[in-house]
mmCIF file of C-alpha atoms in Angstrom:
data_model
loop_
_atom_site.group_PDB
_atom_site.id
_atom_site.type_symbol
_atom_site.label_atom_id
_atom_site.label_comp_id
_atom_site.label_asym_id
_atom_site.label_seq_id
_atom_site.Cartn_x
_atom_site.Cartn_y
_atom_site.Cartn_z
ATOM 1 C CA MET A 144 49.487 18.050 -23.093
ATOM 2 C CA SER A 145 52.416 20.452 -23.138
ATOM 3 C CA ILE A 146 52.019 24.165 -23.737
ATOM 4 C CA THR A 147 53.649 23.787 -27.157
ATOM 5 C CA GLU A 148 51.167 21.050 -28.108
ATOM 6 C CA ARG A 149 48.234 23.207 -26.948
ATOM 7 C CA ILE A 150 49.467 26.147 -29.020
ATOM 8 C CA GLN A 151 49.949 23.922 -32.082
ATOM 9 C CA SER A 152 46.434 22.538 -31.657
ATOM 10 C CA ASP A 153 44.982 26.036 -31.268
ATOM 11 C CA MET A 154 46.903 27.198 -34.329
ATOM 12 C CA SER A 155 45.386 24.359 -36.351
ATOM 13 C CA VAL A 156 41.888 25.365 -35.196
ATOM 14 C CA ALA A 157 42.592 29.022 -36.029
ATOM 15 C CA ALA A 158 43.889 28.035 -39.481
ATOM 16 C CA LYS A 159 40.731 26.054 -40.198
ATOM 17 C CA ALA A 160 38.678 29.067 -39.084
ATOM 18 C CA GLN A 161 40.835 31.275 -41.339
ATOM 19 C CA ASP A 162 41.740 33.556 -38.428
ATOM 20 C CA ARG A 163 44.922 34.895 -40.018
ATOM 21 C CA PRO A 164 46.030 37.276 -37.211
ATOM 22 C CA ARG A 165 45.707 34.513 -34.607
ATOM 23 C CA VAL A 166 47.528 32.003 -36.808
ATOM 24 C CA ALA A 167 50.359 34.480 -37.392
ATOM 25 C CA ALA A 168 50.702 35.247 -33.669
ATOM 26 C CA LEU A 169 50.629 31.581 -32.679
ATOM 27 C CA ARG A 170 53.136 30.701 -35.398
ATOM 28 C CA LEU A 171 55.582 33.279 -33.975
ATOM 29 C CA VAL A 172 55.188 31.789 -30.493
ATOM 30 C CA ILE A 173 55.693 28.243 -31.780
ATOM 31 C CA ASP A 174 58.788 29.364 -33.668
ATOM 32 C CA ALA A 175 60.221 30.852 -30.474
ATOM 33 C CA LEU A 176 59.466 27.641 -28.536
ATOM 34 C CA GLN A 177 61.016 25.455 -31.243
ATOM 35 C CA LYS A 178 64.092 27.675 -31.468
ATOM 36 C CA GLU A 179 64.587 27.406 -27.713
ATOM 37 C CA ALA A 180 64.166 23.610 -27.842
ATOM 38 C CA LYS A 181 66.687 23.398 -30.671
ATOM 39 C CA GLN A 182 69.213 25.444 -28.699
ATOM 40 C CA ALA A 183 68.636 23.259 -25.638
ATOM 41 C CA ARG A 184 68.864 20.155 -27.853
ATOM 42 C CA ALA A 185 65.955 18.639 -25.965
ATOM 43 C CA ASP A 186 62.236 18.979 -25.482
ATOM 44 C CA LEU A 187 61.352 21.870 -23.216
ATOM 45 C CA ASP A 188 59.843 21.202 -19.828
ATOM 46 C CA GLU A 189 56.930 23.334 -18.655
ATOM 47 C CA GLN A 190 59.117 25.849 -16.814
ATOM 48 C CA ALA A 191 61.240 26.410 -19.938
ATOM 49 C CA GLU A 192 58.098 26.838 -22.048
ATOM 50 C CA ILE A 193 56.754 29.368 -19.546
ATOM 51 C CA ALA A 194 60.057 31.270 -19.631
ATOM 52 C CA VAL A 195 59.868 31.507 -23.436
ATOM 53 C CA LEU A 196 56.240 32.667 -23.296
ATOM 54 C CA LYS A 197 57.068 35.325 -20.714
ATOM 55 C CA ARG A 198 59.942 36.575 -22.840
ATOM 56 C CA GLU A 199 57.702 36.738 -25.911
ATOM 57 C CA ARG A 200 54.955 38.525 -23.958
ATOM 58 C CA LYS A 201 57.477 41.047 -22.668
ATOM 59 C CA ARG A 202 58.703 41.688 -26.204
ATOM 60 C CA ARG A 203 55.135 42.369 -27.350
ATOM 61 C CA ALA A 204 54.493 44.727 -24.438
ATOM 62 C CA GLU A 205 57.710 46.652 -25.123
ATOM 63 C CA ALA A 206 56.908 46.864 -28.834
ATOM 64 C CA ALA A 207 53.384 48.116 -28.076
ATOM 65 C CA GLU A 208 54.797 50.818 -25.826
ATOM 66 C CA ALA A 209 57.292 51.877 -28.493
ATOM 67 C CA TYR A 210 54.517 52.047 -31.095
ATOM 68 C CA ARG A 211 52.392 54.177 -28.749
ATOM 69 C CA ARG A 212 55.269 56.597 -28.207
ATOM 70 C CA GLY A 213 55.639 56.808 -31.972
ATOM 71 C CA GLY A 214 51.953 57.543 -32.448
ATOM 72 C CA ARG A 215 51.206 54.222 -34.133
ATOM 73 C CA ASP A 216 48.181 53.164 -32.104
ATOM 74 C CA GLU A 217 47.007 50.527 -34.579
ATOM 75 C CA ALA A 218 50.343 48.700 -34.451
ATOM 76 C CA ALA A 219 50.359 49.021 -30.646
ATOM 77 C CA ALA A 220 46.894 47.445 -30.489
ATOM 78 C CA ALA A 221 48.099 44.521 -32.609
ATOM 79 C CA GLU A 222 51.051 43.959 -30.257
ATOM 80 C CA ASP A 223 48.728 44.186 -27.230
ATOM 81 C CA ALA A 224 46.455 41.585 -28.817
ATOM 82 C CA GLU A 225 49.408 39.236 -29.320
ATOM 83 C CA ALA A 226 50.509 39.769 -25.706
ATOM 84 C CA ALA A 227 46.986 38.935 -24.517
ATOM 85 C CA LEU A 228 46.991 35.809 -26.673
ATOM 86 C CA ILE A 229 50.273 34.702 -25.082
ATOM 87 C CA ASP A 230 48.885 35.457 -21.595
ATOM 88 C CA ALA A 231 46.213 32.810 -22.168
ATOM 89 C CA TYR A 232 48.913 30.113 -22.176
ATOM 90 C CA LEU A 233 50.672 31.325 -19.033
ATOM 91 C CA PRO A 234 49.708 30.189 -15.522
ATOM 92 C CA ALA A 235 47.379 32.533 -13.658
ATOM 93 C CA GLN A 236 49.191 35.268 -11.755
ATOM 94 C CA ILE A 237 49.345 34.922 -7.996
ATOM 95 C CA SER A 238 47.038 37.224 -6.021
ATOM 96 C CA ASP A 239 48.413 40.237 -4.135
ATOM 97 C CA ASP A 240 47.516 38.657 -0.794
ATOM 98 C CA GLU A 241 49.324 35.422 -1.647
ATOM 99 C CA LEU A 242 52.308 37.362 -2.917
ATOM 100 C CA GLN A 243 52.476 39.452 0.264
ATOM 101 C CA ALA A 244 52.401 36.213 2.285
ATOM 102 C CA LEU A 245 55.256 34.748 0.206
ATOM 103 C CA ILE A 246 57.272 37.925 0.716
ATOM 104 C CA ALA A 247 56.648 37.828 4.473
ATOM 105 C CA ASP A 248 57.785 34.182 4.575
ATOM 106 C CA ALA A 249 60.899 34.984 2.537
ATOM 107 C CA LEU A 250 61.751 37.912 4.803
ATOM 108 C CA ALA A 251 61.419 35.653 7.855
ATOM 109 C CA GLU A 252 63.505 32.884 6.259
ATOM 110 C CA THR A 253 66.311 35.123 5.043
ATOM 111 C CA GLY A 254 66.276 37.560 7.939
ATOM 112 C CA ALA A 255 66.645 40.383 5.438
ATOM 113 C CA GLN A 256 66.052 43.854 6.852
ATOM 114 C CA SER A 257 67.665 46.268 4.405
ATOM 115 C CA PRO A 258 67.402 46.952 0.675
ATOM 116 C CA LYS A 259 70.949 45.598 0.309
ATOM 117 C CA GLU A 260 69.571 42.111 1.019
ATOM 118 C CA MET A 261 66.887 42.347 -1.654
ATOM 119 C CA GLY A 262 68.540 39.690 -3.837
ATOM 120 C CA LYS A 263 68.130 37.002 -1.182
ATOM 121 C CA VAL A 264 64.463 37.836 -0.722
ATOM 122 C CA MET A 265 63.786 38.038 -4.452
ATOM 123 C CA SER A 266 65.305 34.626 -5.159
ATOM 124 C CA ALA A 267 63.302 33.039 -2.336
ATOM 125 C CA VAL A 268 60.017 34.613 -3.459
ATOM 126 C CA MET A 269 60.518 33.859 -7.158
ATOM 127 C CA ALA A 270 61.304 30.213 -6.384
ATOM 128 C CA LYS A 271 58.096 29.862 -4.380
ATOM 129 C CA ALA A 272 55.984 31.776 -6.898
ATOM 130 C CA ALA A 273 57.046 29.265 -9.591
ATOM 131 C CA GLY A 274 56.382 31.485 -12.589
ATOM 132 C CA ARG A 275 53.079 32.844 -11.309
ATOM 133 C CA ALA A 276 54.390 36.318 -10.438
ATOM 134 C CA ASP A 277 56.047 38.950 -12.596
ATOM 135 C CA GLY A 278 59.544 39.836 -11.401
ATOM 136 C CA ARG A 279 58.907 43.568 -11.652
ATOM 137 C CA ARG A 280 55.795 43.272 -9.478
ATOM 138 C CA VAL A 281 57.660 41.194 -6.879
ATOM 139 C CA SER A 282 60.585 43.608 -6.924
ATOM 140 C CA GLU A 283 58.366 46.613 -6.220
ATOM 141 C CA LEU A 284 56.642 44.889 -3.305
ATOM 142 C CA VAL A 285 59.912 43.640 -1.803
ATOM 143 C CA LYS A 286 61.414 47.148 -2.064
ATOM 144 C CA GLU A 287 58.392 48.567 -0.224
ATOM 145 C CA ARG A 288 58.743 46.010 2.568
ATOM 146 C CA LEU A 289 62.487 46.465 2.969
ATOM 147 C CA ALA A 290 62.352 50.264 2.805
ATOM 148 C CA GLY A 291 59.520 50.590 5.290
#
């Protein structure tokens, strides 16, 4: 079952349970997935679905932060809840130890030794992490390794 199918099934269950906030959040995610599929003119594979979900989660996190800065804590909480809902459909994040090992392997493979070579290391790590690590988190760890 694809991620889109799981979300549609969960939305149906939420609708039957009359969980309006969950239905609304899932409907927005499905709309984003369908829009992406329409633009691609094909069904999305799992990696494309994950990319859409990550983008939607990031949007919710940014909106929540903006609401917090504006003193709208209730709206920020709603955005955080939607981000958490989206997280449930994403693959589990890789552990710090596993990520450090991937970075060490990438450094050995690329021979990178300076921050100028960060791009090579990042692309190698992100390919191996296969959507299970946030780019910002990887970037920070790679910077630490190359700087030190």
